[in-house]
PDB file of C-alpha atoms in Angstrom:
ATOM      1  CA  MET A   1      11.289   9.294 -23.999  1.00 56.00           C
ATOM      2  CA  SER A   2      14.030   7.012 -25.197  1.00 61.00           C
ATOM      3  CA  LEU A   3      13.346   3.552 -26.551  1.00 64.00           C
ATOM      4  CA  GLU A   4      15.179   1.820 -23.667  1.00 79.00           C
ATOM      5  CA  PRO A   5      12.342   2.169 -21.071  1.00 78.00           C
ATOM      6  CA  VAL A   6       9.734   0.924 -23.534  1.00 82.00           C
ATOM      7  CA  ALA A   7      11.907  -2.084 -24.332  1.00 82.00           C
ATOM      8  CA  ARG A   8      12.486  -2.846 -20.653  1.00 83.00           C
ATOM      9  CA  VAL A   9       8.723  -2.724 -19.899  1.00 82.00           C
ATOM     10  CA  ARG A  10       7.997  -5.029 -22.903  1.00 82.00           C
ATOM     11  CA  ALA A  11      10.717  -7.440 -21.834  1.00 83.00           C
ATOM     12  CA  PHE A  12       9.235  -7.563 -18.343  1.00 82.00           C
ATOM     13  CA  ASN A  13       5.796  -8.208 -19.696  1.00 79.00           C
ATOM     14  CA  ARG A  14       7.052 -11.147 -21.754  1.00 78.00           C
ATOM     15  CA  PHE A  15       8.963 -12.575 -18.792  1.00 80.00           C
ATOM     16  CA  TYR A  16       6.072 -12.228 -16.381  1.00 78.00           C
ATOM     17  CA  THR A  17       3.416 -13.672 -18.671  1.00 73.00           C
ATOM     18  CA  ARG A  18       5.673 -16.703 -19.016  1.00 72.00           C
ATOM     19  CA  VAL A  19       6.074 -16.942 -15.241  1.00 70.00           C
ATOM     20  CA  ILE A  20       2.299 -16.887 -14.532  1.00 66.00           C
ATOM     21  CA  GLY A  21       1.510 -19.109 -17.462  1.00 61.00           C
ATOM     22  CA  VAL A  22      -1.043 -17.049 -19.396  1.00 51.00           C
ATOM     23  CA  LEU A  23       0.330 -17.861 -22.843  1.00 44.00           C
ATOM     24  CA  GLY A  24      -0.487 -21.564 -22.809  1.00 46.00           C
ATOM     25  CA  GLU A  25      -3.580 -23.046 -24.369  1.00 46.00           C
ATOM     26  CA  GLY A  26      -5.565 -22.305 -21.205  1.00 47.00           C
ATOM     27  CA  LEU A  27      -5.109 -20.367 -18.004  1.00 52.00           C
ATOM     28  CA  ARG A  28      -3.981 -22.547 -15.090  1.00 52.00           C
ATOM     29  CA  ASP A  29      -4.190 -25.680 -17.198  1.00 60.00           C
ATOM     30  CA  THR A  30      -7.892 -25.029 -17.944  1.00 66.00           C
ATOM     31  CA  SER A  31      -9.715 -24.426 -21.240  1.00 75.00           C
ATOM     32  CA  TYR A  32     -10.151 -20.698 -20.400  1.00 77.00           C
ATOM     33  CA  SER A  33      -8.151 -17.784 -21.558  1.00 77.00           C
ATOM     34  CA  LEU A  34      -7.002 -15.078 -19.129  1.00 76.00           C
ATOM     35  CA  SER A  35      -9.939 -12.791 -20.077  1.00 79.00           C
ATOM     36  CA  GLU A  36     -12.473 -15.607 -19.784  1.00 84.00           C
ATOM     37  CA  ALA A  37     -11.135 -16.548 -16.378  1.00 84.00           C
ATOM     38  CA  ARG A  38     -11.443 -12.831 -15.306  1.00 83.00           C
ATOM     39  CA  VAL A  39     -15.051 -12.883 -16.342  1.00 87.00           C
ATOM     40  CA  LEU A  40     -15.819 -16.027 -14.363  1.00 87.00           C
ATOM     41  CA  LEU A  41     -14.074 -14.814 -11.230  1.00 85.00           C
ATOM     42  CA  GLU A  42     -15.782 -11.416 -11.409  1.00 85.00           C
ATOM     43  CA  LEU A  43     -19.203 -13.071 -11.827  1.00 87.00           C
ATOM     44  CA  ALA A  44     -18.428 -15.325  -8.779  1.00 86.00           C
ATOM     45  CA  GLN A  45     -18.303 -12.199  -6.561  1.00 79.00           C
ATOM     46  CA  ALA A  46     -22.099 -11.561  -6.780  1.00 76.00           C
ATOM     47  CA  ASP A  47     -25.379 -13.382  -7.249  1.00 80.00           C
ATOM     48  CA  ALA A  48     -26.139 -11.514 -10.468  1.00 82.00           C
ATOM     49  CA  VAL A  49     -24.718  -8.537 -12.339  1.00 83.00           C
ATOM     50  CA  GLU A  50     -25.852  -6.425 -15.248  1.00 85.00           C
ATOM     51  CA  VAL A  51     -23.784  -7.016 -18.429  1.00 86.00           C
ATOM     52  CA  VAL A  52     -23.097  -3.364 -18.859  1.00 84.00           C
ATOM     53  CA  ASP A  53     -21.638  -3.111 -15.364  1.00 81.00           C
ATOM     54  CA  LEU A  54     -19.569  -6.222 -15.915  1.00 84.00           C
ATOM     55  CA  ARG A  55     -18.106  -4.797 -19.102  1.00 83.00           C
ATOM     56  CA  ARG A  56     -17.247  -1.476 -17.447  1.00 79.00           C
ATOM     57  CA  GLY A  57     -15.737  -3.168 -14.411  1.00 76.00           C
ATOM     58  CA  LEU A  58     -13.441  -5.414 -16.517  1.00 79.00           C
ATOM     59  CA  GLY A  59     -12.747  -2.868 -19.268  1.00 78.00           C
ATOM     60  CA  LEU A  60     -13.581  -5.397 -22.013  1.00 81.00           C
ATOM     61  CA  ASP A  61     -14.828  -4.736 -25.547  1.00 83.00           C
ATOM     62  CA  ALA A  62     -18.609  -5.215 -25.768  1.00 84.00           C
ATOM     63  CA  GLY A  63     -18.414  -7.538 -28.731  1.00 87.00           C
ATOM     64  CA  TYR A  64     -15.775  -9.731 -27.154  1.00 87.00           C
ATOM     65  CA  LEU A  65     -17.655  -9.967 -23.876  1.00 88.00           C
ATOM     66  CA  SER A  66     -20.813 -10.901 -25.739  1.00 88.00           C
ATOM     67  CA  ARG A  67     -18.946 -13.808 -27.366  1.00 91.00           C
ATOM     68  CA  VAL A  68     -17.536 -14.972 -24.027  1.00 90.00           C
ATOM     69  CA  LEU A  69     -20.957 -14.883 -22.363  1.00 90.00           C
ATOM     70  CA  SER A  70     -22.512 -16.732 -25.266  1.00 91.00           C
ATOM     71  CA  ARG A  71     -19.922 -19.464 -25.008  1.00 90.00           C
ATOM     72  CA  PHE A  72     -20.404 -19.746 -21.159  1.00 91.00           C
ATOM     73  CA  GLU A  73     -24.162 -19.878 -21.618  1.00 91.00           C
ATOM     74  CA  ALA A  74     -23.813 -22.712 -24.191  1.00 92.00           C
ATOM     75  CA  ASP A  75     -21.551 -24.592 -21.784  1.00 91.00           C
ATOM     76  CA  GLY A  76     -24.100 -24.260 -18.986  1.00 93.00           C
ATOM     77  CA  LEU A  77     -21.870 -21.956 -16.866  1.00 90.00           C
ATOM     78  CA  LEU A  78     -24.255 -19.007 -16.699  1.00 90.00           C
ATOM     79  CA  ALA A  79     -27.838 -17.822 -17.321  1.00 90.00           C
ATOM     80  CA  LEU A  80     -28.790 -14.614 -19.099  1.00 88.00           C
ATOM     81  CA  SER A  81     -32.052 -12.784 -18.361  1.00 88.00           C
ATOM     82  CA  ARG A  82     -33.604  -9.322 -18.638  1.00 86.00           C
ATOM     83  CA  SER A  83     -33.459  -6.829 -15.768  1.00 77.00           C
ATOM     84  CA  ALA A  84     -36.646  -6.458 -13.840  1.00 73.00           C
ATOM     85  CA  VAL A  85     -36.033  -2.754 -13.515  1.00 68.00           C
ATOM     86  CA  ASP A  86     -35.014  -2.014 -17.140  1.00 70.00           C
ATOM     87  CA  GLY A  87     -35.975  -4.640 -19.756  1.00 73.00           C
ATOM     88  CA  ARG A  88     -33.359  -3.268 -22.159  1.00 80.00           C
ATOM     89  CA  ARG A  89     -30.558  -4.465 -19.853  1.00 82.00           C
ATOM     90  CA  GLN A  90     -29.277  -8.041 -19.616  1.00 86.00           C
ATOM     91  CA  VAL A  91     -28.454  -9.632 -16.274  1.00 88.00           C
ATOM     92  CA  VAL A  92     -26.066 -12.500 -15.982  1.00 89.00           C
ATOM     93  CA  ALA A  93     -25.639 -15.042 -13.130  1.00 89.00           C
ATOM     94  CA  LEU A  94     -23.440 -18.063 -12.735  1.00 91.00           C
ATOM     95  CA  THR A  95     -24.991 -21.525 -12.518  1.00 92.00           C
ATOM     96  CA  GLU A  96     -23.676 -24.087  -9.993  1.00 93.00           C
ATOM     97  CA  ALA A  97     -21.442 -25.383 -12.759  1.00 92.00           C
ATOM     98  CA  GLY A  98     -20.157 -21.873 -13.387  1.00 89.00           C
ATOM     99  CA  ARG A  99     -19.392 -21.317  -9.700  1.00 91.00           C
ATOM    100  CA  ALA A 100     -17.597 -24.651  -9.548  1.00 91.00           C
ATOM    101  CA  ALA A 101     -15.484 -23.588 -12.522  1.00 89.00           C
ATOM    102  CA  ALA A 102     -14.654 -20.257 -10.870  1.00 88.00           C
ATOM    103  CA  ARG A 103     -13.679 -22.053  -7.627  1.00 89.00           C
ATOM    104  CA  ASP A 104     -11.437 -24.362  -9.556  1.00 88.00           C
ATOM    105  CA  ILE A 105      -9.640 -21.448 -11.284  1.00 84.00           C
ATOM    106  CA  ASP A 106      -9.262 -19.610  -7.968  1.00 83.00           C
ATOM    107  CA  GLU A 107      -7.835 -22.625  -6.221  1.00 85.00           C
ATOM    108  CA  ARG A 108      -5.408 -23.344  -9.107  1.00 82.00           C
ATOM    109  CA  SER A 109      -4.266 -19.723  -9.004  1.00 79.00           C
ATOM    110  CA  ARG A 110      -3.647 -19.756  -5.267  1.00 81.00           C
ATOM    111  CA  THR A 111      -1.705 -23.047  -5.500  1.00 83.00           C
ATOM    112  CA  GLU A 112       0.517 -21.762  -8.375  1.00 80.00           C
ATOM    113  CA  VAL A 113       1.266 -18.416  -6.653  1.00 81.00           C
ATOM    114  CA  GLY A 114       2.099 -20.322  -3.437  1.00 83.00           C
ATOM    115  CA  THR A 115       4.463 -22.485  -5.424  1.00 83.00           C
ATOM    116  CA  LEU A 116       6.042 -19.427  -6.945  1.00 82.00           C
ATOM    117  CA  LEU A 117       6.579 -17.722  -3.504  1.00 85.00           C
ATOM    118  CA  ARG A 118       7.455 -20.696  -1.379  1.00 88.00           C
ATOM    119  CA  PRO A 119      11.118 -21.117  -2.389  1.00 89.00           C
ATOM    120  CA  LEU A 120      11.871 -17.450  -1.814  1.00 87.00           C
ATOM    121  CA  GLU A 121      13.490 -16.171   1.391  1.00 87.00           C
ATOM    122  CA  GLU A 122      11.525 -13.640   3.477  1.00 81.00           C
ATOM    123  CA  GLY A 123      13.650 -10.767   2.218  1.00 79.00           C
ATOM    124  CA  GLN A 124      13.131 -11.822  -1.373  1.00 84.00           C
ATOM    125  CA  ARG A 125       9.413 -12.016  -0.875  1.00 82.00           C
ATOM    126  CA  ARG A 126       9.348  -8.513   0.587  1.00 78.00           C
ATOM    127  CA  ARG A 127      11.364  -7.184  -2.336  1.00 81.00           C
ATOM    128  CA  LEU A 128       9.026  -8.835  -4.827  1.00 83.00           C
ATOM    129  CA  LEU A 129       5.817  -7.678  -3.146  1.00 79.00           C
ATOM    130  CA  GLY A 130       7.270  -4.181  -2.654  1.00 77.00           C
ATOM    131  CA  ALA A 131       8.031  -4.005  -6.408  1.00 81.00           C
ATOM    132  CA  MET A 132       4.487  -5.089  -7.205  1.00 80.00           C
ATOM    133  CA  ASP A 133       3.107  -2.466  -4.861  1.00 73.00           C
ATOM    134  CA  ALA A 134       5.270   0.136  -6.529  1.00 76.00           C
ATOM    135  CA  ILE A 135       3.918  -0.760  -9.949  1.00 80.00           C
ATOM    136  CA  GLN A 136       0.314  -0.492  -8.728  1.00 73.00           C
ATOM    137  CA  GLU A 137       1.014   2.780  -6.982  1.00 70.00           C
ATOM    138  CA  VAL A 138       2.694   4.410  -9.999  1.00 74.00           C
ATOM    139  CA  LEU A 139       0.359   3.144 -12.773  1.00 77.00           C
ATOM    140  CA  GLY A 140      -2.829   3.421 -10.772  1.00 67.00           C
ATOM    141  CA  PRO A 141      -3.443   2.847  -7.033  1.00 57.00           C
ATOM    142  CA  ALA A 142      -4.949  -0.507  -6.245  1.00 50.00           C
ATOM    143  CA  PRO A 143      -8.253  -0.513  -4.279  1.00 49.00           C
ATOM    144  CA  ARG A 144      -7.632   0.304  -0.655  1.00 52.00           C
ATOM    145  CA  SER A 145      -8.470  -2.034   2.139  1.00 53.00           C
ATOM    146  CA  SER A 146     -10.376  -0.397   5.036  1.00 56.00           C
ATOM    147  CA  LEU A 147      -8.636  -2.579   7.537  1.00 76.00           C
ATOM    148  CA  VAL A 148      -5.434  -0.922   8.863  1.00 85.00           C
ATOM    149  CA  VAL A 149      -3.509  -2.765  11.527  1.00 88.00           C
ATOM    150  CA  LEU A 150      -0.934  -0.995  13.770  1.00 92.00           C
ATOM    151  CA  ARG A 151       1.656  -3.583  14.887  1.00 93.00           C
ATOM    152  CA  PRO A 152       5.191  -3.752  16.237  1.00 92.00           C
ATOM    153  CA  PRO A 153       7.973  -4.026  13.652  1.00 93.00           C
ATOM    154  CA  ALA A 154       8.858  -7.482  12.171  1.00 91.00           C
ATOM    155  CA  ALA A 155      12.002  -8.691  10.510  1.00 89.00           C
ATOM    156  CA  GLY A 156      12.726  -6.388   7.534  1.00 90.00           C
ATOM    157  CA  ASP A 157      10.494  -3.503   8.637  1.00 94.00           C
ATOM    158  CA  LEU A 158      13.274  -1.200   9.814  1.00 95.00           C
ATOM    159  CA  GLY A 159      15.016  -1.569   6.495  1.00 95.00           C
ATOM    160  CA  TRP A 160      11.717  -0.782   4.813  1.00 95.00           C
ATOM    161  CA  ILE A 161      11.370   2.447   6.914  1.00 96.00           C
ATOM    162  CA  VAL A 162      14.839   3.591   5.966  1.00 96.00           C
ATOM    163  CA  ARG A 163      14.401   2.781   2.263  1.00 95.00           C
ATOM    164  CA  ARG A 164      10.956   4.329   1.846  1.00 95.00           C
ATOM    165  CA  HIS A 165      11.965   7.514   3.655  1.00 96.00           C
ATOM    166  CA  GLY A 166      14.959   7.794   1.292  1.00 94.00           C
ATOM    167  CA  GLU A 167      12.915   7.070  -1.828  1.00 93.00           C
ATOM    168  CA  LEU A 168       9.890   9.265  -1.019  1.00 92.00           C
ATOM    169  CA  TYR A 169      11.793  12.376   0.047  1.00 93.00           C
ATOM    170  CA  ALA A 170      14.197  12.011  -2.881  1.00 92.00           C
ATOM    171  CA  ALA A 171      11.323  11.858  -5.241  1.00 90.00           C
ATOM    172  CA  ALA A 172       9.230  14.678  -3.667  1.00 89.00           C
ATOM    173  CA  HIS A 173      12.033  17.088  -2.618  1.00 91.00           C
ATOM    174  CA  GLY A 174      15.318  15.915  -4.194  1.00 93.00           C
ATOM    175  CA  TRP A 175      16.903  15.056  -0.863  1.00 95.00           C
ATOM    176  CA  ASP A 176      20.130  13.031  -1.144  1.00 95.00           C
ATOM    177  CA  ALA A 177      21.243   9.770   0.579  1.00 94.00           C
ATOM    178  CA  ARG A 178      22.175  11.672   3.744  1.00 96.00           C
ATOM    179  CA  PHE A 179      18.533  11.815   4.749  1.00 96.00           C
ATOM    180  CA  GLU A 180      18.262   8.027   4.411  1.00 95.00           C
ATOM    181  CA  ALA A 181      21.429   7.772   6.654  1.00 96.00           C
ATOM    182  CA  TYR A 182      19.805  10.181   9.144  1.00 96.00           C
ATOM    183  CA  VAL A 183      16.670   7.979   9.409  1.00 96.00           C
ATOM    184  CA  ALA A 184      18.967   4.856   9.816  1.00 96.00           C
ATOM    185  CA  ARG A 185      20.651   6.528  12.797  1.00 96.00           C
ATOM    186  CA  ILE A 186      17.304   7.265  14.434  1.00 95.00           C
ATOM    187  CA  LEU A 187      16.309   3.604  14.147  1.00 95.00           C
ATOM    188  CA  GLY A 188      19.761   2.509  15.281  1.00 92.00           C
ATOM    189  CA  ALA A 189      19.277   4.365  18.547  1.00 91.00           C
ATOM    190  CA  PHE A 190      15.786   2.929  19.149  1.00 89.00           C
ATOM    191  CA  ALA A 191      15.496   0.854  22.305  1.00 80.00           C
ATOM    192  CA  ALA A 192      12.178  -1.006  22.638  1.00 78.00           C
ATOM    193  CA  GLY A 193      10.975  -0.847  26.217  1.00 82.00           C
ATOM    194  CA  PRO A 194       8.197   0.374  28.535  1.00 88.00           C
ATOM    195  CA  ARG A 195       8.756   3.988  27.545  1.00 93.00           C
ATOM    196  CA  GLU A 196       9.643   3.630  23.823  1.00 95.00           C
ATOM    197  CA  ALA A 197       7.618   2.157  20.974  1.00 95.00           C
ATOM    198  CA  LEU A 198       7.611   1.794  17.235  1.00 96.00           C
ATOM    199  CA  TRP A 199       4.542   1.004  15.095  1.00 96.00           C
ATOM    200  CA  ILE A 200       4.077  -0.258  11.581  1.00 95.00           C
ATOM    201  CA  ALA A 201       0.794   0.471   9.826  1.00 94.00           C
ATOM    202  CA  ASP A 202      -0.170  -2.615   7.829  1.00 91.00           C
ATOM    203  CA  ILE A 203      -2.830  -3.124   5.138  1.00 86.00           C
ATOM    204  CA  ASP A 204      -3.336  -6.613   3.783  1.00 78.00           C
ATOM    205  CA  GLY A 205       0.022  -7.718   5.151  1.00 81.00           C
ATOM    206  CA  ALA A 206       2.044  -4.901   3.589  1.00 87.00           C
ATOM    207  CA  PRO A 207       3.674  -1.955   5.490  1.00 93.00           C
ATOM    208  CA  VAL A 208       2.177   1.412   4.544  1.00 93.00           C
ATOM    209  CA  GLY A 209       3.217   3.674   7.403  1.00 96.00           C
ATOM    210  CA  SER A 210       5.349   4.097  10.537  1.00 97.00           C
ATOM    211  CA  ILE A 211       5.827   6.237  13.670  1.00 97.00           C
ATOM    212  CA  MET A 212       8.021   6.096  16.769  1.00 97.00           C
ATOM    213  CA  CYS A 213       7.667   7.396  20.339  1.00 97.00           C
ATOM    214  CA  ALA A 214      11.170   7.807  21.778  1.00 96.00           C
ATOM    215  CA  ARG A 215      12.459   9.053  25.167  1.00 95.00           C
ATOM    216  CA  ASP A 216      13.968  12.517  25.174  1.00 94.00           C
ATOM    217  CA  ASP A 217      14.260  12.725  28.966  1.00 94.00           C
ATOM    218  CA  ASP A 218      12.284  11.449  31.952  1.00 94.00           C
ATOM    219  CA  GLU A 219       9.418  13.916  31.358  1.00 96.00           C
ATOM    220  CA  THR A 220       9.669  14.427  27.608  1.00 97.00           C
ATOM    221  CA  ALA A 221       8.864  12.048  24.742  1.00 97.00           C
ATOM    222  CA  ARG A 222       9.872  12.598  21.039  1.00 97.00           C
ATOM    223  CA  LEU A 223       7.713  11.784  18.024  1.00 98.00           C
ATOM    224  CA  ARG A 224       9.783  10.423  15.136  1.00 97.00           C
ATOM    225  CA  ILE A 225       9.695   8.892  11.612  1.00 97.00           C
ATOM    226  CA  LEU A 226       6.060   9.518  10.760  1.00 97.00           C
ATOM    227  CA  LEU A 227       5.589   8.028   7.273  1.00 96.00           C
ATOM    228  CA  VAL A 228       2.464   7.316   5.218  1.00 95.00           C
ATOM    229  CA  GLU A 229       2.704   5.717   1.788  1.00 92.00           C
ATOM    230  CA  PRO A 230       1.307   7.991  -0.996  1.00 89.00           C
ATOM    231  CA  ALA A 231      -1.118   5.249  -2.149  1.00 84.00           C
ATOM    232  CA  VAL A 232      -3.050   5.332   1.196  1.00 86.00           C
ATOM    233  CA  ARG A 233      -2.877   9.007   1.979  1.00 84.00           C
ATOM    234  CA  GLY A 234      -6.272  10.632   2.454  1.00 82.00           C
ATOM    235  CA  ILE A 235      -7.802   7.921   4.668  1.00 84.00           C
ATOM    236  CA  GLY A 236      -6.688   9.479   8.000  1.00 88.00           C
ATOM    237  CA  LEU A 237      -3.752   7.131   8.572  1.00 91.00           C
ATOM    238  CA  GLY A 238      -1.284   9.837   9.454  1.00 93.00           C
ATOM    239  CA  ARG A 239      -3.625  11.257  12.169  1.00 94.00           C
ATOM    240  CA  ARG A 240      -4.211   7.732  13.483  1.00 93.00           C
ATOM    241  CA  LEU A 241      -0.495   7.100  13.819  1.00 95.00           C
ATOM    242  CA  VAL A 242       0.050  10.409  15.598  1.00 96.00           C
ATOM    243  CA  ASP A 243      -2.894   9.715  17.964  1.00 94.00           C
ATOM    244  CA  GLU A 244      -1.391   6.310  18.812  1.00 94.00           C
ATOM    245  CA  CYS A 245       1.933   7.921  19.592  1.00 96.00           C
ATOM    246  CA  LEU A 246       0.341  10.488  21.849  1.00 96.00           C
ATOM    247  CA  ARG A 247      -1.760   7.815  23.640  1.00 94.00           C
ATOM    248  CA  PHE A 248       1.317   5.806  24.375  1.00 95.00           C
ATOM    249  CA  ALA A 249       3.307   8.828  25.560  1.00 96.00           C
ATOM    250  CA  ARG A 250       0.601   9.705  28.058  1.00 95.00           C
ATOM    251  CA  GLN A 251       0.340   6.135  29.330  1.00 93.00           C
ATOM    252  CA  ALA A 252       4.146   5.958  29.674  1.00 94.00           C
ATOM    253  CA  GLY A 253       3.986   8.955  32.009  1.00 95.00           C
ATOM    254  CA  TYR A 254       5.541  11.719  29.884  1.00 97.00           C
ATOM    255  CA  ARG A 255       4.348  15.197  30.598  1.00 96.00           C
ATOM    256  CA  ARG A 256       5.411  16.688  27.229  1.00 97.00           C
ATOM    257  CA  ILE A 257       6.191  15.591  23.660  1.00 98.00           C
ATOM    258  CA  VAL A 258       8.392  17.208  21.129  1.00 98.00           C
ATOM    259  CA  LEU A 259       9.333  16.694  17.490  1.00 97.00           C
ATOM    260  CA  SER A 260      11.629  17.991  14.827  1.00 96.00           C
ATOM    261  CA  ALA A 261      10.340  18.672  11.326  1.00 96.00           C
ATOM    262  CA  TYR A 262      11.338  20.502   8.195  1.00 95.00           C
ATOM    263  CA  ASP A 263       9.239  23.119   6.461  1.00 93.00           C
ATOM    264  CA  ALA A 264       9.002  20.904   3.354  1.00 91.00           C
ATOM    265  CA  MET A 265       6.982  18.350   5.305  1.00 93.00           C
ATOM    266  CA  ALA A 266       3.700  20.105   4.599  1.00 89.00           C
ATOM    267  CA  GLU A 267       1.252  17.238   5.152  1.00 89.00           C
ATOM    268  CA  ALA A 268       2.913  16.121   8.423  1.00 93.00           C
ATOM    269  CA  ARG A 269       2.968  19.730   9.754  1.00 94.00           C
ATOM    270  CA  ARG A 270      -0.779  20.050   9.107  1.00 92.00           C
ATOM    271  CA  ILE A 271      -1.415  16.933  11.211  1.00 94.00           C
ATOM    272  CA  TYR A 272       0.811  18.252  13.998  1.00 96.00           C
ATOM    273  CA  GLU A 273      -1.053  21.532  14.101  1.00 94.00           C
ATOM    274  CA  ARG A 274      -4.439  19.787  14.146  1.00 93.00           C
ATOM    275  CA  VAL A 275      -3.630  17.643  17.185  1.00 94.00           C
ATOM    276  CA  GLY A 276      -2.276  20.541  19.244  1.00 94.00           C
ATOM    277  CA  PHE A 277       1.466  20.790  18.593  1.00 97.00           C
ATOM    278  CA  ARG A 278       2.899  24.340  18.699  1.00 96.00           C
ATOM    279  CA  LEU A 279       5.769  25.536  16.537  1.00 96.00           C
ATOM    280  CA  GLU A 280       8.467  26.759  19.005  1.00 96.00           C
ATOM    281  CA  SER A 281      11.271  27.766  16.685  1.00 96.00           C
ATOM    282  CA  GLY A 282      12.747  27.477  13.222  1.00 96.00           C
ATOM    283  CA  ARG A 283      16.200  28.074  11.742  1.00 96.00           C
ATOM    284  CA  PRO A 284      17.445  28.018   8.171  1.00 96.00           C
ATOM    285  CA  VAL A 285      19.775  25.068   7.462  1.00 96.00           C
ATOM    286  CA  HIS A 286      21.267  23.329   4.442  1.00 97.00           C
ATOM    287  CA  GLU A 287      20.574  19.618   4.898  1.00 95.00           C
ATOM    288  CA  PHE A 288      20.376  16.607   2.565  1.00 96.00           C
ATOM    289  CA  GLY A 289      21.366  18.791  -0.382  1.00 95.00           C
ATOM    290  CA  ALA A 290      18.516  21.315   0.083  1.00 95.00           C
ATOM    291  CA  ASP A 291      17.865  24.694   1.740  1.00 96.00           C
ATOM    292  CA  LEU A 292      15.354  23.998   4.526  1.00 96.00           C
ATOM    293  CA  VAL A 293      13.965  25.380   7.756  1.00 96.00           C
ATOM    294  CA  ASP A 294      14.594  23.122  10.758  1.00 96.00           C
ATOM    295  CA  GLU A 295      11.548  23.441  13.012  1.00 97.00           C
ATOM    296  CA  GLN A 296      11.045  22.421  16.650  1.00 97.00           C
ATOM    297  CA  TRP A 297       7.462  21.622  17.758  1.00 97.00           C
ATOM    298  CA  SER A 298       6.077  20.781  21.230  1.00 97.00           C
ATOM    299  CA  MET A 299       2.903  19.812  23.053  1.00 96.00           C
ATOM    300  CA  ASP A 300       1.883  19.430  26.656  1.00 96.00           C
ATOM    301  CA  LEU A 301       0.431  16.031  27.526  1.00 95.00           C
ATOM    302  CA  VAL A 302      -1.035  16.986  30.949  1.00 89.00           C
ATOM    303  CA  SER A 303      -3.313  19.894  31.667  1.00 74.00           C
TER     304      SER A 303
END
C-alpha cells in the first residue's frame, strides 16, 4: 500500500475530531474526555452491568477503565458492588447524579450534531450520511436495526438507486458505467400509478434496498431493480421486497410476472427460484464490459 491512502485517512481523522470537538479540554464543553463520556453513556443503557462486560463492550484497557470508574465513584456518579452470582466480579451502576450527567452529555451531543446538519441542503445531508454508512460498512458493519420500513421513494432516492447499482456491481463484477446508465433508463421510464409501484427499504431513516413493479402489458407485470445493501444482507430483506412486489402485482390484476436477470446475480436468482419464478431462457451477451448470460424468468400469478 502506498503512503497516500494512510495520509488521507489520518488527515480525515484530524479534520473530523476538530469538527466534533473531542480535542478540547472536555467533550461537549464538559469535564469528561471522549472515553469517559462513552463509559457514562454505556452505563446509562442499563440498571447495572458487570465491569468485565463493560470493558469488553467498549474495548477499553482494564487499567484505564478501572481509573475512570474510580474517579466516577469518587465524584458520586456511580456505585461499585460485588456480583450476587459471582463474588469475584464487580458490578457498576450509575447513581441519579451519574444518570443526570449522562443525560446532559447526550443532550449536548444531539444539539451539536443538529447544529452541524441544519445548514446543509437535503442532498448534502444524504451525501454525508451515505459516506458515514459506507465507512461503517467497509470497516465493520454497524449493528442492524430490526425495523425495516418499505416506503415510496422520496427526493434523492432515485439517484441513490442508480448510484448504488453502479457502485455495487462495479465492485462485485467489474461492470462499467453502462450498467448505471441502464438502471437510470429503467427509472426514467417509471410511471407511478395504480398498476406500477416502486419501494425503498429503509432502516433508521437510511435507504438500504429497492424494488419496482412495472407494467409489461395489460396482463403481465415486470419485476425490476431489486437491490439490497451488503450490510443488511442475511436478514431476509430481499425476499421481503420480492414478496411485496408479487403482492402488489396480484392486487393490480396482473396474471403473470416476468423479470430479466444476469447469471452473475447469484443471490437474486436464488430468491427468484425460492418464490416460484421459472427460468425460461438464457443467451450469452457482452454487456457492461463483461461476458454474461441474459436470462428471462417468469411466474404465473393466478392458478
